[in-house]
PDB file of C-alpha atoms in Angstrom:
ATOM      1  CA  MET A   3       6.904   9.898 -14.239  1.00 45.00           C
ATOM      2  CA  ILE A   4       6.640   8.059 -17.079  1.00 50.00           C
ATOM      3  CA  PHE A   5       7.346  10.106 -19.988  1.00 48.00           C
ATOM      4  CA  GLY A   6      10.639  11.240 -18.394  1.00 47.00           C
ATOM      5  CA  LEU A   7      11.658   7.451 -19.934  1.00 46.00           C
ATOM      6  CA  PHE A   8      11.578   8.829 -23.288  1.00 47.00           C
ATOM      7  CA  SER A   9      12.646  12.170 -23.034  1.00 45.00           C
ATOM      8  CA  LYS A  10      16.253  12.529 -24.223  1.00 48.00           C
ATOM      9  CA  LYS A  11      18.236  13.585 -21.439  1.00 48.00           C
ATOM     10  CA  ASN A  12      21.475  15.655 -22.682  1.00 59.00           C
ATOM     11  CA  SER A  13      23.582  17.156 -19.338  1.00 68.00           C
ATOM     12  CA  ASN A  14      26.188  18.004 -21.754  1.00 83.00           C
ATOM     13  CA  GLN A  15      23.958  20.667 -23.391  1.00 88.00           C
ATOM     14  CA  ALA A  16      24.948  23.707 -20.814  1.00 91.00           C
ATOM     15  CA  ILE A  17      28.911  22.896 -21.884  1.00 92.00           C
ATOM     16  CA  VAL A  18      28.155  22.620 -25.813  1.00 92.00           C
ATOM     17  CA  ASP A  19      26.633  25.774 -25.953  1.00 93.00           C
ATOM     18  CA  ARG A  20      28.787  27.807 -24.049  1.00 94.00           C
ATOM     19  CA  GLN A  21      31.070  26.302 -26.416  1.00 95.00           C
ATOM     20  CA  TYR A  22      29.587  26.774 -29.292  1.00 95.00           C
ATOM     21  CA  GLN A  23      28.971  30.196 -28.825  1.00 96.00           C
ATOM     22  CA  ALA A  24      32.596  30.448 -28.338  1.00 96.00           C
ATOM     23  CA  LEU A  25      33.305  28.924 -31.510  1.00 97.00           C
ATOM     24  CA  THR A  26      29.964  30.563 -33.494  1.00 96.00           C
ATOM     25  CA  SER A  27      32.285  33.616 -31.724  1.00 97.00           C
ATOM     26  CA  ALA A  28      35.213  33.222 -33.168  1.00 97.00           C
ATOM     27  CA  ALA A  29      34.405  32.797 -36.859  1.00 97.00           C
ATOM     28  CA  ARG A  30      32.775  36.097 -36.979  1.00 96.00           C
ATOM     29  CA  MET A  31      35.574  37.965 -35.504  1.00 98.00           C
ATOM     30  CA  PRO A  32      35.793  40.970 -38.631  1.00 97.00           C
ATOM     31  CA  GLU A  33      39.310  40.517 -38.400  1.00 97.00           C
ATOM     32  CA  LEU A  34      38.443  37.448 -40.847  1.00 97.00           C
ATOM     33  CA  TYR A  35      36.652  38.707 -43.493  1.00 97.00           C
ATOM     34  CA  GLU A  36      38.113  42.612 -43.282  1.00 97.00           C
ATOM     35  CA  ARG A  37      42.072  41.452 -43.539  1.00 97.00           C
ATOM     36  CA  LEU A  38      42.432  37.846 -44.108  1.00 97.00           C
ATOM     37  CA  ASN A  39      40.393  37.856 -48.252  1.00 96.00           C
ATOM     38  CA  VAL A  40      37.422  35.922 -46.652  1.00 98.00           C
ATOM     39  CA  PRO A  41      33.472  37.562 -47.946  1.00 97.00           C
ATOM     40  CA  ASP A  42      31.326  38.592 -45.566  1.00 96.00           C
ATOM     41  CA  THR A  43      28.504  36.397 -47.134  1.00 93.00           C
ATOM     42  CA  VAL A  44      26.356  33.648 -46.548  1.00 87.00           C
ATOM     43  CA  MET A  45      28.869  31.191 -47.986  1.00 91.00           C
ATOM     44  CA  GLY A  46      32.311  32.937 -46.954  1.00 95.00           C
ATOM     45  CA  ARG A  47      30.307  32.107 -42.860  1.00 93.00           C
ATOM     46  CA  PHE A  48      29.868  28.814 -43.739  1.00 92.00           C
ATOM     47  CA  GLU A  49      33.470  28.553 -44.600  1.00 95.00           C
ATOM     48  CA  MET A  50      34.348  29.789 -42.261  1.00 97.00           C
ATOM     49  CA  LEU A  51      32.257  28.211 -39.118  1.00 95.00           C
ATOM     50  CA  SER A  52      33.183  25.104 -40.884  1.00 95.00           C
ATOM     51  CA  ALA A  53      36.739  26.101 -40.828  1.00 97.00           C
ATOM     52  CA  VAL A  54      36.375  26.855 -37.229  1.00 97.00           C
ATOM     53  CA  MET A  55      34.354  23.830 -36.970  1.00 95.00           C
ATOM     54  CA  ILE A  56      37.184  21.536 -37.990  1.00 96.00           C
ATOM     55  CA  LEU A  57      39.786  22.986 -35.936  1.00 97.00           C
ATOM     56  CA  PHE A  58      37.704  21.983 -32.832  1.00 95.00           C
ATOM     57  CA  PHE A  59      37.149  18.716 -34.219  1.00 92.00           C
ATOM     58  CA  ARG A  60      40.652  18.112 -34.277  1.00 94.00           C
ATOM     59  CA  ARG A  61      41.594  19.127 -31.465  1.00 94.00           C
ATOM     60  CA  THR A  62      39.311  16.806 -30.138  1.00 92.00           C
ATOM     61  CA  ARG A  63      40.101  13.720 -31.618  1.00 88.00           C
ATOM     62  CA  ALA A  64      42.771  12.973 -28.974  1.00 79.00           C
ATOM     63  CA  SER A  65      40.540  13.872 -25.965  1.00 81.00           C
ATOM     64  CA  GLY A  66      39.165  11.851 -23.520  1.00 73.00           C
ATOM     65  CA  THR A  67      35.702  10.233 -23.761  1.00 67.00           C
ATOM     66  CA  SER A  68      34.202  13.476 -22.946  1.00 70.00           C
ATOM     67  CA  GLY A  69      35.629  15.358 -24.977  1.00 76.00           C
ATOM     68  CA  GLN A  70      34.496  13.218 -28.015  1.00 80.00           C
ATOM     69  CA  GLU A  71      30.953  13.241 -26.820  1.00 84.00           C
ATOM     70  CA  ILE A  72      30.700  17.612 -26.824  1.00 86.00           C
ATOM     71  CA  ALA A  73      32.243  17.377 -30.413  1.00 86.00           C
ATOM     72  CA  GLN A  74      29.962  14.984 -31.757  1.00 86.00           C
ATOM     73  CA  GLU A  75      27.355  17.184 -30.050  1.00 91.00           C
ATOM     74  CA  ILE A  76      28.737  20.593 -31.625  1.00 92.00           C
ATOM     75  CA  VAL A  77      28.689  19.079 -35.063  1.00 87.00           C
ATOM     76  CA  ASP A  78      24.600  18.200 -34.095  1.00 89.00           C
ATOM     77  CA  ALA A  79      24.563  22.322 -32.582  1.00 90.00           C
ATOM     78  CA  PHE A  80      26.852  22.548 -35.994  1.00 89.00           C
ATOM     79  CA  PHE A  81      24.589  21.274 -39.309  1.00 87.00           C
ATOM     80  CA  GLN A  82      21.022  22.188 -36.695  1.00 87.00           C
ATOM     81  CA  ASP A  83      22.397  25.839 -37.340  1.00 86.00           C
ATOM     82  CA  ILE A  84      23.049  25.344 -40.514  1.00 81.00           C
ATOM     83  CA  ASP A  85      18.845  23.656 -40.984  1.00 81.00           C
ATOM     84  CA  TYR A  86      17.225  26.567 -38.690  1.00 82.00           C
ATOM     85  CA  SER A  87      19.718  29.311 -41.316  1.00 79.00           C
ATOM     86  CA  ILE A  88      18.141  27.662 -43.975  1.00 75.00           C
ATOM     87  CA  ARG A  89      14.916  28.313 -43.290  1.00 76.00           C
ATOM     88  CA  GLU A  90      15.599  31.674 -42.633  1.00 78.00           C
ATOM     89  CA  LEU A  91      17.335  31.956 -45.966  1.00 74.00           C
ATOM     90  CA  GLY A  92      13.283  30.986 -47.152  1.00 76.00           C
ATOM     91  CA  ILE A  93      14.161  27.788 -48.845  1.00 72.00           C
ATOM     92  CA  GLY A  94      11.035  25.540 -48.665  1.00 70.00           C
ATOM     93  CA  ASP A  95      11.213  22.365 -46.515  1.00 73.00           C
ATOM     94  CA  ASN A  96      11.179  20.471 -49.422  1.00 76.00           C
ATOM     95  CA  SER A  97      14.399  22.220 -50.316  1.00 76.00           C
ATOM     96  CA  VAL A  98      16.080  21.665 -46.934  1.00 75.00           C
ATOM     97  CA  PRO A  99      16.879  17.944 -46.833  1.00 77.00           C
ATOM     98  CA  LYS A 100      18.859  18.346 -50.850  1.00 81.00           C
ATOM     99  CA  ARG A 101      20.436  21.656 -49.233  1.00 78.00           C
ATOM    100  CA  MET A 102      21.690  20.076 -45.939  1.00 77.00           C
ATOM    101  CA  LYS A 103      22.905  16.911 -48.148  1.00 85.00           C
ATOM    102  CA  LYS A 104      25.123  19.036 -50.136  1.00 85.00           C
ATOM    103  CA  LEU A 105      26.449  21.254 -47.074  1.00 84.00           C
ATOM    104  CA  ALA A 106      27.228  18.680 -45.166  1.00 86.00           C
ATOM    105  CA  GLY A 107      29.172  17.109 -47.674  1.00 88.00           C
ATOM    106  CA  MET A 108      31.155  20.263 -48.307  1.00 90.00           C
ATOM    107  CA  PHE A 109      31.895  20.186 -44.768  1.00 91.00           C
ATOM    108  CA  TYR A 110      33.570  16.778 -45.088  1.00 91.00           C
ATOM    109  CA  GLY A 111      35.277  17.608 -48.317  1.00 93.00           C
ATOM    110  CA  ARG A 112      36.960  20.640 -47.058  1.00 95.00           C
ATOM    111  CA  LEU A 113      37.670  18.126 -43.195  1.00 94.00           C
ATOM    112  CA  GLU A 114      39.453  16.002 -45.328  1.00 94.00           C
ATOM    113  CA  ALA A 115      41.826  18.493 -47.741  1.00 95.00           C
ATOM    114  CA  TYR A 116      42.192  20.366 -44.513  1.00 97.00           C
ATOM    115  CA  ALA A 117      43.807  17.529 -42.967  1.00 95.00           C
ATOM    116  CA  GLN A 118      45.636  16.548 -45.622  1.00 95.00           C
ATOM    117  CA  ALA A 119      48.196  20.350 -45.612  1.00 97.00           C
ATOM    118  CA  MET A 120      48.045  20.611 -41.644  1.00 97.00           C
ATOM    119  CA  ASP A 121      48.952  16.877 -40.763  1.00 97.00           C
ATOM    120  CA  SER A 122      51.677  17.532 -43.226  1.00 97.00           C
ATOM    121  CA  ARG A 123      52.095  21.726 -41.936  1.00 97.00           C
ATOM    122  CA  ASP A 124      51.455  22.742 -45.570  1.00 98.00           C
ATOM    123  CA  ALA A 125      50.760  26.341 -45.450  1.00 97.00           C
ATOM    124  CA  GLU A 126      50.745  26.619 -49.131  1.00 97.00           C
ATOM    125  CA  GLY A 127      48.593  23.619 -49.795  1.00 97.00           C
ATOM    126  CA  LEU A 128      46.306  24.965 -46.901  1.00 98.00           C
ATOM    127  CA  ALA A 129      46.245  28.525 -48.535  1.00 98.00           C
ATOM    128  CA  THR A 130      45.299  26.081 -51.975  1.00 97.00           C
ATOM    129  CA  ALA A 131      42.754  23.963 -50.369  1.00 97.00           C
ATOM    130  CA  LEU A 132      41.374  27.356 -48.802  1.00 98.00           C
ATOM    131  CA  GLY A 133      40.993  29.815 -51.991  1.00 97.00           C
ATOM    132  CA  ARG A 134      39.275  26.524 -53.998  1.00 95.00           C
ATOM    133  CA  ASN A 135      36.794  26.771 -51.493  1.00 95.00           C
ATOM    134  CA  ILE A 136      36.057  30.081 -50.602  1.00 97.00           C
ATOM    135  CA  HIS A 137      36.799  31.412 -53.670  1.00 96.00           C
ATOM    136  CA  PRO A 138      35.577  29.209 -56.365  1.00 94.00           C
ATOM    137  CA  LYS A 139      34.194  31.375 -58.856  1.00 93.00           C
ATOM    138  CA  ALA A 140      37.269  32.882 -58.403  1.00 93.00           C
ATOM    139  CA  LYS A 141      39.234  33.851 -62.344  1.00 93.00           C
ATOM    140  CA  GLU A 142      42.777  34.247 -60.686  1.00 93.00           C
ATOM    141  CA  ALA A 143      43.783  32.115 -56.936  1.00 90.00           C
ATOM    142  CA  VAL A 144      43.120  35.449 -54.640  1.00 95.00           C
ATOM    143  CA  ASP A 145      46.177  34.487 -51.524  1.00 97.00           C
ATOM    144  CA  MET A 146      44.552  33.350 -48.256  1.00 98.00           C
ATOM    145  CA  ARG A 147      48.360  33.054 -46.351  1.00 98.00           C
ATOM    146  CA  GLY A 148      47.324  34.840 -43.788  1.00 98.00           C
ATOM    147  CA  LEU A 149      43.945  32.249 -43.404  1.00 98.00           C
ATOM    148  CA  ALA A 150      45.976  29.044 -43.666  1.00 98.00           C
ATOM    149  CA  ASP A 151      48.237  30.865 -40.831  1.00 98.00           C
ATOM    150  CA  TRP A 152      45.986  31.441 -38.731  1.00 98.00           C
ATOM    151  CA  MET A 153      44.768  28.107 -39.062  1.00 98.00           C
ATOM    152  CA  PHE A 154      48.045  26.926 -38.179  1.00 98.00           C
ATOM    153  CA  ALA A 155      47.859  28.821 -35.100  1.00 98.00           C
ATOM    154  CA  ALA A 156      44.872  28.509 -34.029  1.00 98.00           C
ATOM    155  CA  GLU A 157      45.176  24.835 -33.995  1.00 97.00           C
ATOM    156  CA  ASP A 158      48.425  24.979 -32.062  1.00 97.00           C
ATOM    157  CA  TYR A 159      46.516  27.142 -29.688  1.00 97.00           C
ATOM    158  CA  LEU A 160      43.904  24.270 -28.908  1.00 96.00           C
ATOM    159  CA  LEU A 161      46.321  21.831 -28.646  1.00 94.00           C
ATOM    160  CA  SER A 162      47.939  24.146 -25.632  1.00 96.00           C
ATOM    161  CA  GLN A 163      45.000  23.989 -24.034  1.00 95.00           C
ATOM    162  CA  SER A 164      44.331  21.100 -21.324  1.00 92.00           C
ATOM    163  CA  GLU A 165      41.475  18.745 -21.343  1.00 91.00           C
ATOM    164  CA  ASP A 166      39.899  20.256 -17.994  1.00 91.00           C
ATOM    165  CA  VAL A 167      38.755  23.837 -20.441  1.00 92.00           C
ATOM    166  CA  ILE A 168      37.467  21.421 -23.601  1.00 90.00           C
ATOM    167  CA  ALA A 169      35.397  19.216 -21.095  1.00 88.00           C
ATOM    168  CA  THR A 170      34.167  22.418 -19.438  1.00 90.00           C
ATOM    169  CA  GLY A 171      33.367  23.915 -22.833  1.00 91.00           C
ATOM    170  CA  SER A 172      35.674  26.612 -22.445  1.00 94.00           C
ATOM    171  CA  ALA A 173      37.729  26.170 -25.511  1.00 95.00           C
ATOM    172  CA  THR A 174      38.336  29.689 -27.728  1.00 96.00           C
ATOM    173  CA  LEU A 175      40.279  30.731 -30.497  1.00 97.00           C
ATOM    174  CA  PRO A 176      43.138  32.995 -31.065  1.00 97.00           C
ATOM    175  CA  LYS A 177      42.830  36.695 -32.420  1.00 96.00           C
ATOM    176  CA  VAL A 178      43.523  37.528 -35.468  1.00 96.00           C
ATOM    177  CA  ALA A 179      47.228  38.570 -35.548  1.00 85.00           C
TER     178      ALA A 179
END
């Protein structure tokens, strides 16, 4: 009985798990990698999962308290998943915090860069930012306009979903057209 006082009770866990699964599935759509110039690599997958998380985060910023709580818990799950993935890749325990700090910085940098372009509905600006982040070593610019267009469509699609859909962890993203 007394131990229950010290445990963290998360009544949102099933909702968070359901929504995180839907978001990770969206980030793994084969068409993103086959048709929209995203490399099917560890970093390419990180980039797409980051983009999907950013889209969801943008959708929930105007949500009620429950939607914002779920969004924060999903971001937490995202970083726990990254931590787990880093360890699975064989990165030593001593290096994990440094890598996590770097990846968190990358994520929040992308959040800011993509938000600027998306807030002004600047498809070319978003495509440029995506290209810079997804293909940092490319000698020539890679065409990311298709991905930018999908992100705008995905944002509109998420905005069309009700607060009940968000609150129950049932939000989805559209397929690649």
